[in-house]
PDB file of C-alpha atoms in Angstrom:
ATOM      1  CA  MET B   5     229.277  -2.004 -34.585  1.00 46.00           C
ATOM      2  CA  ALA B   6     232.369  -3.657 -36.083  1.00 52.00           C
ATOM      3  CA  SER B   7     232.470  -7.386 -36.667  1.00 58.00           C
ATOM      4  CA  SER B   8     234.559  -9.290 -34.097  1.00 62.00           C
ATOM      5  CA  ASN B   9     236.640 -10.601 -37.024  1.00 69.00           C
ATOM      6  CA  ASN B  10     237.813  -7.051 -37.711  1.00 85.00           C
ATOM      7  CA  GLU B  11     238.376  -5.913 -34.117  1.00 93.00           C
ATOM      8  CA  ILE B  12     242.008  -5.158 -33.385  1.00 93.00           C
ATOM      9  CA  GLU B  13     243.453  -6.687 -30.225  1.00 93.00           C
ATOM     10  CA  TYR B  14     246.689  -4.687 -30.472  1.00 90.00           C
ATOM     11  CA  GLU B  15     249.109  -3.159 -32.943  1.00 91.00           C
ATOM     12  CA  PHE B  16     252.875  -3.143 -32.889  1.00 86.00           C
ATOM     13  CA  LEU B  17     253.389  -0.503 -35.561  1.00 86.00           C
ATOM     14  CA  PRO B  18     254.886  -0.567 -38.087  1.00 84.00           C
ATOM     15  CA  LEU B  19     255.371  -4.359 -37.847  1.00 82.00           C
ATOM     16  CA  ILE B  20     252.165  -6.228 -37.061  1.00 85.00           C
ATOM     17  CA  ARG B  21     248.475  -5.921 -36.265  1.00 90.00           C
ATOM     18  CA  VAL B  22     246.774  -8.646 -34.204  1.00 91.00           C
ATOM     19  CA  TYR B  23     243.011  -9.145 -34.385  1.00 93.00           C
ATOM     20  CA  LYS B  24     240.799 -10.524 -31.617  1.00 92.00           C
ATOM     21  CA  ASN B  25     240.043 -13.619 -33.702  1.00 91.00           C
ATOM     22  CA  GLY B  26     243.771 -14.531 -33.668  1.00 86.00           C
ATOM     23  CA  HIS B  27     244.596 -13.368 -37.200  1.00 87.00           C
ATOM     24  CA  VAL B  28     247.975 -11.631 -37.443  1.00 85.00           C
ATOM     25  CA  GLU B  29     248.628  -9.169 -40.257  1.00 86.00           C
ATOM     26  CA  ARG B  30     252.224  -8.380 -41.192  1.00 81.00           C
ATOM     27  CA  LEU B  31     252.473  -4.769 -42.267  1.00 83.00           C
ATOM     28  CA  ILE B  32     256.055  -4.807 -43.604  1.00 78.00           C
ATOM     29  CA  GLY B  33     258.570  -7.405 -44.731  1.00 69.00           C
ATOM     30  CA  THR B  34     256.214  -9.525 -46.802  1.00 67.00           C
ATOM     31  CA  ASP B  35     258.343  -9.780 -49.954  1.00 70.00           C
ATOM     32  CA  SER B  36     259.327 -13.362 -50.709  1.00 72.00           C
ATOM     33  CA  ILE B  37     261.425 -15.438 -53.067  1.00 78.00           C
ATOM     34  CA  PRO B  38     259.827 -18.701 -54.196  1.00 83.00           C
ATOM     35  CA  ALA B  39     261.801 -21.940 -54.200  1.00 86.00           C
ATOM     36  CA  GLY B  40     263.563 -22.635 -57.491  1.00 89.00           C
ATOM     37  CA  THR B  41     266.922 -22.063 -59.148  1.00 90.00           C
ATOM     38  CA  ASP B  42     268.862 -18.838 -58.688  1.00 84.00           C
ATOM     39  CA  SER B  43     269.658 -17.582 -62.197  1.00 86.00           C
ATOM     40  CA  GLN B  44     272.954 -15.973 -61.166  1.00 84.00           C
ATOM     41  CA  THR B  45     274.499 -18.788 -59.114  1.00 83.00           C
ATOM     42  CA  GLY B  46     272.679 -21.947 -60.197  1.00 86.00           C
ATOM     43  CA  VAL B  47     271.843 -22.760 -56.565  1.00 86.00           C
ATOM     44  CA  SER B  48     268.503 -24.557 -56.418  1.00 89.00           C
ATOM     45  CA  SER B  49     266.072 -24.621 -53.515  1.00 87.00           C
ATOM     46  CA  LYS B  50     263.050 -26.704 -52.592  1.00 90.00           C
ATOM     47  CA  ASP B  51     260.442 -26.284 -49.851  1.00 87.00           C
ATOM     48  CA  VAL B  52     259.484 -29.418 -47.907  1.00 88.00           C
ATOM     49  CA  THR B  53     256.126 -28.705 -46.295  1.00 83.00           C
ATOM     50  CA  ASN B  54     254.829 -32.014 -44.948  1.00 82.00           C
ATOM     51  CA  ILE B  55     257.223 -32.442 -42.019  1.00 83.00           C
ATOM     52  CA  ILE B  56     254.471 -32.140 -39.405  1.00 82.00           C
ATOM     53  CA  PRO B  57     251.233 -32.133 -41.429  1.00 80.00           C
ATOM     54  CA  GLU B  58     249.037 -30.452 -38.798  1.00 82.00           C
ATOM     55  CA  THR B  59     251.396 -27.476 -38.478  1.00 78.00           C
ATOM     56  CA  GLU B  60     252.949 -24.911 -40.764  1.00 73.00           C
ATOM     57  CA  VAL B  61     256.481 -26.168 -40.027  1.00 76.00           C
ATOM     58  CA  TYR B  62     258.577 -26.560 -43.142  1.00 78.00           C
ATOM     59  CA  VAL B  63     262.151 -26.356 -44.333  1.00 84.00           C
ATOM     60  CA  ARG B  64     263.850 -24.919 -47.366  1.00 83.00           C
ATOM     61  CA  ILE B  65     266.663 -27.051 -48.765  1.00 87.00           C
ATOM     62  CA  TYR B  66     269.422 -25.473 -50.860  1.00 85.00           C
ATOM     63  CA  LEU B  67     271.641 -27.427 -53.249  1.00 87.00           C
ATOM     64  CA  PRO B  68     274.617 -25.764 -54.938  1.00 85.00           C
ATOM     65  CA  ASN B  69     275.311 -26.138 -58.634  1.00 84.00           C
ATOM     66  CA  LEU B  70     277.975 -28.857 -58.486  1.00 84.00           C
ATOM     67  CA  ARG B  71     280.388 -29.350 -61.347  1.00 84.00           C
ATOM     68  CA  ASN B  72     281.811 -32.500 -59.751  1.00 86.00           C
ATOM     69  CA  LYS B  73     278.897 -34.698 -58.648  1.00 84.00           C
ATOM     70  CA  ASN B  74     281.273 -36.962 -56.666  1.00 89.00           C
ATOM     71  CA  LYS B  75     282.652 -34.136 -54.525  1.00 86.00           C
ATOM     72  CA  LYS B  76     281.437 -34.089 -50.927  1.00 87.00           C
ATOM     73  CA  ILE B  77     280.041 -30.792 -49.753  1.00 84.00           C
ATOM     74  CA  PRO B  78     279.491 -29.476 -46.222  1.00 82.00           C
ATOM     75  CA  LEU B  79     276.039 -29.559 -44.686  1.00 82.00           C
ATOM     76  CA  LEU B  80     274.801 -26.375 -43.059  1.00 78.00           C
ATOM     77  CA  VAL B  81     271.759 -26.559 -40.787  1.00 77.00           C
ATOM     78  CA  TYR B  82     270.262 -23.309 -39.541  1.00 72.00           C
ATOM     79  CA  VAL B  83     267.418 -23.385 -37.039  1.00 70.00           C
ATOM     80  CA  HIS B  84     265.680 -20.077 -36.464  1.00 65.00           C
ATOM     81  CA  GLY B  85     265.287 -19.653 -32.726  1.00 63.00           C
ATOM     82  CA  GLY B  86     262.161 -17.534 -32.633  1.00 60.00           C
ATOM     83  CA  GLY B  87     259.189 -16.219 -34.505  1.00 60.00           C
ATOM     84  CA  PHE B  88     259.394 -14.241 -37.698  1.00 56.00           C
ATOM     85  CA  VAL B  89     257.672 -10.961 -36.846  1.00 59.00           C
ATOM     86  CA  SER B  90     258.308  -8.792 -39.860  1.00 54.00           C
ATOM     87  CA  LYS B  91     260.346 -11.089 -42.098  1.00 54.00           C
ATOM     88  CA  PHE B  92     260.378 -14.819 -42.751  1.00 57.00           C
ATOM     89  CA  ASN B  93     262.548 -17.525 -44.252  1.00 56.00           C
ATOM     90  CA  GLN B  94     261.652 -16.614 -47.838  1.00 57.00           C
ATOM     91  CA  TRP B  95     262.657 -12.989 -47.338  1.00 57.00           C
ATOM     92  CA  PRO B  96     265.229 -11.915 -49.981  1.00 58.00           C
ATOM     93  CA  LEU B  97     267.994 -11.051 -47.480  1.00 58.00           C
ATOM     94  CA  ASN B  98     267.730 -14.523 -45.907  1.00 57.00           C
ATOM     95  CA  PHE B  99     268.124 -16.060 -49.368  1.00 55.00           C
ATOM     96  CA  SER B 100     271.320 -14.265 -50.439  1.00 59.00           C
ATOM     97  CA  PRO B 101     273.900 -15.805 -48.041  1.00 58.00           C
ATOM     98  CA  VAL B 102     273.133 -19.376 -49.068  1.00 61.00           C
ATOM     99  CA  THR B 103     273.302 -18.720 -52.794  1.00 60.00           C
ATOM    100  CA  THR B 104     276.693 -17.026 -52.908  1.00 60.00           C
TER     101      THR B 104
END
């Protein structure tokens, strides 16, 4: 008999598999780009993870490579309105628009 930790509650193939113990396994879209400096554009990013300590809520902040440190730059705030099923905020295609 299979352990209850390994019993599948349901699958939404090819995206996710949900186990009876609440664990969710992403089957695709798990590539990520760590925070740091983009070598092509000089845009740097930093993850702030302690916004709400008891949750996994965090933000990624991007800062362009500024030649003029006194120049004001626009602030762009993007709030994702739902869950990330097969991709997430560190997914490469989410990273590209803010570094160009």
